[in-house]
Amino acid sequence: MVLVLVIGDLHIPHRSNSLPSKFKKLLVPGKIQHILCTGNLCTKESFDYLKTLASDVHIVRGDFDENSSWPEQKVVTVGQFRIGLCHGHQIVPWGDVESLGLVQRQLDVDILIYGHTHKFEAFDREGKFYINPGSATGAYSALQSHLIPSFVLMDIQSTSVVTYVYQLQGDDVKVERIEFKKTV
């Protein structure tokens, strides 16, 4: 079992003060092996927080990030999966399925992780898996009026990924499970 935290669009301190306390209680050091972040952490402090959760942190640059050394796109291999990571502001129109498919093919990945829309989304298309973890803080977005703070944990085992979506709805953290199997 390999646990991968998929998180992004925190926008701290510009659009949100901090990660919700109920999420902080769930995200404890020593349980997560890898972190894949879609960017818009905005500050070094947010990056430092992620480094306390896991030593293997991969980040791509969002349109509001101060760190210009983070790449626009990245490919990471975890187990038998090639995972592509991009912020998503480069995908036009934002979140468009056809445009996401083009990026997936260009990066030649099994799973494409993207952000920018601040809204959770996960779907299987043509044997590939797409995940948008949403905004972990529920930060304001001009695209959505009602935002639900969310993040994703992926449990990678051999040729399958069990994805757990954590969403803060009111005072409750709701968890949804989605499974994806890689065709070999």
XYZ file of N, CA and C in Angstrom, residues 3-77:
225
model
N 0.454 5.354 -0.082
C -0.503 6.462 0.019
C 0.080 7.727 -0.599
N -0.707 8.326 -1.483
C -0.308 9.553 -2.181
C -1.361 10.619 -1.888
N -0.929 11.730 -1.309
C -1.816 12.869 -1.079
C -1.834 13.725 -2.333
N -3.029 14.015 -2.831
C -3.199 14.889 -3.989
C -3.932 16.128 -3.480
N -3.280 17.275 -3.608
C -3.787 18.496 -2.981
C -3.400 19.698 -3.835
N -4.119 20.795 -3.680
C -3.747 21.993 -4.428
C -4.682 23.155 -4.186
N -4.356 24.254 -4.840
C -5.150 25.484 -4.806
C -5.482 25.932 -3.382
N -4.440 25.991 -2.530
C -4.631 26.434 -1.145
C -4.851 27.947 -1.071
N -4.104 28.697 -1.864
C -4.204 30.166 -1.913
C -4.080 30.804 -0.519
N -3.164 30.280 0.297
C -2.928 30.857 1.631
C -1.792 31.863 1.500
N -1.868 33.059 1.969
C -2.920 33.701 2.756
C -3.856 34.589 1.923
N -3.726 34.579 0.607
C -4.450 35.534 -0.238
C -5.965 35.349 -0.265
N -6.415 34.102 -0.352
C -7.860 33.848 -0.445
C -8.394 33.025 0.723
N -7.486 32.501 1.539
C -7.894 31.695 2.685
C -6.827 31.808 3.765
N -7.249 31.745 5.028
C -6.288 31.877 6.124
C -5.456 30.629 6.341
N -6.095 29.455 6.245
C -5.368 28.208 6.503
C -6.177 27.015 6.009
N -5.534 25.863 6.089
C -6.205 24.607 5.802
C -7.247 24.368 6.891
N -8.437 23.862 6.561
C -9.436 23.591 7.602
C -8.874 22.676 8.697
N -9.178 22.970 9.949
C -8.640 22.205 11.081
C -9.027 20.730 11.004
N -10.203 20.424 10.480
C -10.617 19.019 10.350
C -9.737 18.279 9.341
N -9.233 18.983 8.330
C -8.301 18.372 7.387
C -6.936 18.187 8.046
N -6.492 19.192 8.806
C -5.187 19.099 9.482
C -5.138 17.893 10.416
N -6.263 17.589 11.077
C -6.307 16.434 11.983
C -6.164 15.116 11.223
N -6.644 15.083 9.984
C -6.561 13.868 9.173
C -5.185 13.689 8.528
N -4.517 14.794 8.241
C -3.232 14.756 7.549
C -2.101 14.760 8.567
N -1.666 13.560 8.947
C -0.635 13.443 9.982
C 0.661 12.895 9.384
N 1.798 13.326 9.912
C 3.094 12.841 9.413
C 3.240 11.326 9.609
N 3.966 10.703 8.682
C 4.293 9.296 8.811
C 3.350 8.327 8.125
N 2.248 8.789 7.595
C 1.273 7.886 6.952
C 1.319 7.990 5.423
N 1.698 9.157 4.918
C 1.679 9.445 3.480
C 3.096 9.314 2.920
N 3.236 8.581 1.797
C 4.562 8.402 1.199
C 4.906 9.484 0.169
N 3.916 9.958 -0.572
C 4.170 10.941 -1.624
C 3.091 12.028 -1.583
N 3.467 13.240 -1.981
C 2.497 14.325 -2.128
C 2.628 14.880 -3.542
N 1.490 14.965 -4.226
C 1.426 15.568 -5.553
C 0.549 16.801 -5.424
N 1.133 17.966 -5.678
C 0.429 19.231 -5.473
C 0.267 19.966 -6.795
N -0.977 20.394 -7.062
C -1.295 21.081 -8.316
C -0.940 22.569 -8.291
N -0.287 23.027 -7.227
C 0.175 24.407 -7.190
C -0.781 25.350 -6.500
N -0.449 26.633 -6.610
C -1.129 27.723 -5.914
C -1.114 27.516 -4.399
N 0.078 27.087 -3.935
C 0.331 27.095 -2.489
C 0.499 28.548 -2.054
N 1.148 29.309 -2.911
C 1.369 30.762 -2.793
C 2.537 31.152 -1.894
N 2.834 30.413 -0.832
C 3.934 30.813 0.057
C 4.814 29.617 0.421
N 6.032 29.929 0.858
C 6.969 28.907 1.313
C 6.427 28.183 2.541
N 5.670 28.867 3.382
C 5.116 28.246 4.592
C 4.186 27.083 4.246
N 3.384 27.235 3.208
C 2.497 26.144 2.787
C 3.306 24.954 2.283
N 4.376 25.231 1.538
C 5.266 24.173 1.071
C 5.920 23.472 2.260
N 6.404 24.253 3.228
C 7.052 23.679 4.416
C 6.086 22.776 5.183
N 4.812 23.165 5.249
C 3.807 22.332 5.918
C 3.692 20.978 5.219
N 3.618 20.975 3.879
C 3.521 19.723 3.133
C 4.742 18.840 3.392
N 5.921 19.453 3.499
C 7.156 18.698 3.757
C 7.126 18.023 5.132
N 6.307 18.528 6.073
C 6.195 17.847 7.372
C 5.361 16.571 7.259
N 4.526 16.474 6.216
C 3.648 15.316 6.046
C 4.339 14.165 5.315
N 5.223 14.480 4.380
C 5.960 13.468 3.610
C 7.217 14.121 3.042
N 8.264 13.330 2.923
C 9.508 13.901 2.399
C 9.497 14.001 0.875
N 8.680 13.184 0.204
C 8.624 13.181 -1.256
C 7.461 14.052 -1.729
N 7.757 15.331 -1.988
C 6.730 16.300 -2.374
C 7.008 16.782 -3.799
N 6.020 16.627 -4.669
C 6.135 17.084 -6.056
C 5.103 18.188 -6.287
N 5.573 19.315 -6.789
C 4.700 20.478 -6.983
C 4.900 21.039 -8.381
N 3.804 21.451 -8.987
C 3.891 22.231 -10.219
C 3.424 23.647 -9.906
N 3.890 24.581 -10.709
C 3.624 25.999 -10.465
C 2.215 26.392 -10.911
N 1.499 27.000 -9.989
C 0.200 27.561 -10.316
C 0.356 29.008 -10.732
N -0.698 29.620 -11.185
C -0.632 30.997 -11.672
C -0.471 32.030 -10.551
N -0.542 31.624 -9.273
C -0.338 32.552 -8.163
C 0.862 32.181 -7.285
N 1.679 31.233 -7.706
C 2.813 30.804 -6.886
C 3.986 31.763 -7.001
N 4.638 31.995 -5.851
C 5.818 32.860 -5.804
C 7.058 32.155 -6.333
N 7.121 30.837 -6.170
C 8.307 30.074 -6.547
C 8.310 29.795 -8.044
N 9.172 30.513 -8.767
C 9.205 30.357 -10.226
C 10.054 29.163 -10.658
N 10.691 28.470 -9.720
C 11.508 27.310 -10.088
C 10.678 26.025 -10.217
N 9.450 26.033 -9.710
C 8.600 24.850 -9.878
C 8.219 24.725 -11.344
N 8.197 23.495 -11.874
C 7.878 23.315 -13.297
C 6.389 23.518 -13.580
N 6.078 23.740 -14.850
C 4.680 23.873 -15.298
C 3.987 22.513 -15.301
N 4.754 21.476 -15.645
C 4.231 20.109 -15.700
C 5.296 19.172 -15.162
N 4.849 18.013 -14.697
C 5.787 17.043 -14.149
C 5.190 15.648 -14.314
N 6.049 14.652 -14.495
C 5.621 13.255 -14.539
C 6.355 12.515 -13.430
N 5.584 11.794 -12.628
C 6.113 11.043 -11.492
C 5.648 9.600 -11.644
N 6.526 8.647 -11.355
C 6.136 7.242 -11.369
C 5.973 6.763 -9.936
